């Protein structure tokens, strides 16, 4: 029999709960991983850094057509540091929630004096490696090209990948942006995708350039 009185005894209860396998667990199947995360987590926003808010606004709002939706400024008076954070809408997700691309302008928050805003050149990579791609139609690509041409901005690349056709531009921050039109898009094949992660690239290439 347990010792102690009801006032001194600690009562514990046991509850059961269902734990969904983590996608990082070796026991998780691809279906479980997809159900656990990807299906429930559409994009909210991605954020990059800029040194010129107005040039960035002009590129993304006036030329690309992404309306500026929200700007927030945070100031730390004791250090004189500040952050400006602006959000451009890229359209709603399947639930009707706005997705966004965002940019920071920073001052004295720990940045190095010689920091760069580009995603690739600054770390020794070709500009096309780290980039952001937006889904587009042929009409959207034509309209974008016309606006960019009028502003004196030529595409970095205009490429047919076989399953998609893409226009590439470089924004004022040195970030490459892609406007990708599915023609008709790739066919998902998770098993083959996993196999190719460790397969010999030279023996498994679908195309060469």
Coordinates of C-alpha atoms in Angstrom, one line a residue, residues 59-199:
X59 CA 11.4 45.8 -59.4
X60 CA 8.9 43.6 -57.5
X61 CA 5.9 45.9 -57.5
X62 CA 6.0 48.0 -60.7
X63 CA 7.8 45.5 -63.0
X64 CA 6.8 42.1 -61.6
X65 CA 3.4 43.1 -60.4
X66 CA 3.7 41.9 -56.8
X67 CA 1.9 44.5 -54.6
X68 CA 3.7 45.8 -51.5
X69 CA 1.4 44.7 -48.7
X70 CA 3.1 45.5 -45.4
X71 CA 6.2 47.3 -44.1
X72 CA 7.4 47.0 -40.5
X73 CA 10.2 48.9 -38.9
X74 CA 11.9 47.8 -35.7
X75 CA 14.2 50.2 -33.8
X76 CA 16.5 49.6 -30.9
X77 CA 17.2 53.1 -29.4
X78 CA 19.9 51.9 -27.0
X79 CA 22.2 50.7 -29.9
X80 CA 20.9 52.9 -32.7
X81 CA 20.2 49.8 -34.8
X82 CA 17.1 49.2 -36.9
X83 CA 15.4 46.8 -39.2
X84 CA 13.0 47.5 -42.1
X85 CA 11.0 44.5 -43.3
X86 CA 8.7 44.7 -46.3
X87 CA 6.4 42.1 -47.8
X88 CA 5.2 41.7 -51.4
X89 CA 2.2 39.5 -52.1
X90 CA 2.8 36.8 -54.7
X91 CA -0.8 35.5 -54.5
X92 CA -2.9 33.2 -52.4
X93 CA -2.3 29.6 -51.5
X94 CA -5.0 26.9 -51.8
X95 CA -6.6 28.1 -48.6
X96 CA -6.8 31.7 -49.8
X97 CA -4.0 32.9 -47.5
X98 CA -1.5 35.4 -49.1
X99 CA 2.0 34.1 -49.8
X100 CA 4.8 36.6 -49.9
X101 CA 8.4 37.4 -50.8
X102 CA 10.0 39.7 -48.2
X103 CA 13.1 41.8 -47.8
X104 CA 15.0 43.2 -44.9
X105 CA 17.0 46.4 -44.8
X106 CA 19.3 46.3 -41.8
X107 CA 21.5 48.7 -39.9
X108 CA 23.9 47.9 -37.1
X109 CA 22.2 44.6 -36.2
X110 CA 25.3 42.4 -36.5
X111 CA 25.9 42.5 -40.3
X112 CA 29.5 42.6 -41.5
X113 CA 30.5 45.9 -43.2
X114 CA 31.2 44.2 -46.5
X115 CA 28.1 41.9 -46.6
X116 CA 26.5 41.3 -50.0
X117 CA 22.8 40.9 -50.9
X118 CA 23.2 38.3 -53.7
X119 CA 22.6 34.7 -53.0
X120 CA 25.2 33.1 -55.2
X121 CA 28.0 35.3 -56.4
X122 CA 28.9 36.3 -52.8
X123 CA 29.5 32.7 -51.8
X124 CA 31.5 31.8 -55.0
X125 CA 28.6 30.3 -57.1
X126 CA 27.2 31.1 -60.5
X127 CA 24.3 33.5 -60.2
X128 CA 21.8 30.9 -61.4
X129 CA 22.4 28.4 -58.6
X130 CA 20.6 30.0 -55.7
X131 CA 17.4 31.6 -57.0
X132 CA 13.7 31.9 -56.5
X133 CA 11.2 30.7 -59.1
X134 CA 7.6 31.9 -59.7
X135 CA 4.9 29.9 -61.5
X136 CA 3.8 31.8 -64.7
X137 CA 1.7 31.4 -67.8
X138 CA 2.7 32.3 -71.4
X139 CA 0.7 35.5 -71.1
X140 CA 2.4 36.4 -67.8
X141 CA 5.8 35.8 -69.3
X142 CA 4.9 38.0 -72.3
X143 CA 3.7 40.8 -70.1
X144 CA 6.7 40.6 -67.8
X145 CA 9.1 40.7 -70.8
X146 CA 7.3 43.8 -72.2
X147 CA 7.6 45.6 -68.9
X148 CA 11.2 44.6 -68.4
X149 CA 12.1 45.6 -72.0
X150 CA 10.5 49.0 -71.5
X151 CA 12.6 49.5 -68.4
X152 CA 15.8 48.5 -70.3
X153 CA 16.2 45.2 -68.5
X154 CA 17.0 42.2 -70.6
X155 CA 16.5 38.5 -69.4
X156 CA 19.6 36.8 -68.2
X157 CA 18.4 33.6 -69.8
X158 CA 15.3 32.4 -71.8
X159 CA 15.4 28.6 -71.6
X160 CA 13.3 25.6 -72.6
X161 CA 14.0 22.8 -70.1
X162 CA 11.8 20.3 -71.9
X163 CA 9.2 20.1 -69.1
X164 CA 9.1 23.9 -68.5
X165 CA 10.0 27.2 -70.2
X166 CA 11.7 29.8 -68.1
X167 CA 12.6 33.5 -68.2
X168 CA 15.4 34.6 -65.8
X169 CA 16.1 38.1 -64.6
X170 CA 18.4 39.4 -61.9
X171 CA 16.8 41.7 -59.3
X172 CA 18.5 44.9 -57.9
X173 CA 20.0 42.8 -55.1
X174 CA 21.8 40.4 -57.4
X175 CA 19.2 37.6 -56.8
X176 CA 18.1 35.7 -59.9
X177 CA 14.4 35.3 -60.3
X178 CA 12.8 32.8 -62.6
X179 CA 9.4 32.8 -64.2
X180 CA 8.6 29.2 -64.9
X181 CA 5.9 28.0 -67.3
X182 CA 5.1 24.3 -67.1
X183 CA 5.1 22.6 -70.5
X184 CA 3.5 20.5 -69.0
X185 CA 5.7 20.1 -65.9
X186 CA 7.5 17.1 -64.5
X187 CA 5.9 13.9 -63.5
X188 CA 6.4 13.1 -59.8
X189 CA 8.3 9.9 -59.2
X190 CA 9.5 9.8 -55.6
X191 CA 11.1 6.3 -55.9
X192 CA 13.3 7.4 -58.9
X193 CA 14.0 10.7 -57.3
X194 CA 15.5 9.0 -54.2
X195 CA 17.5 6.6 -56.3
X196 CA 19.0 9.4 -58.3
X197 CA 20.2 11.1 -55.1
X198 CA 23.1 8.6 -54.8
X199 CA 23.3 7.4 -58.4

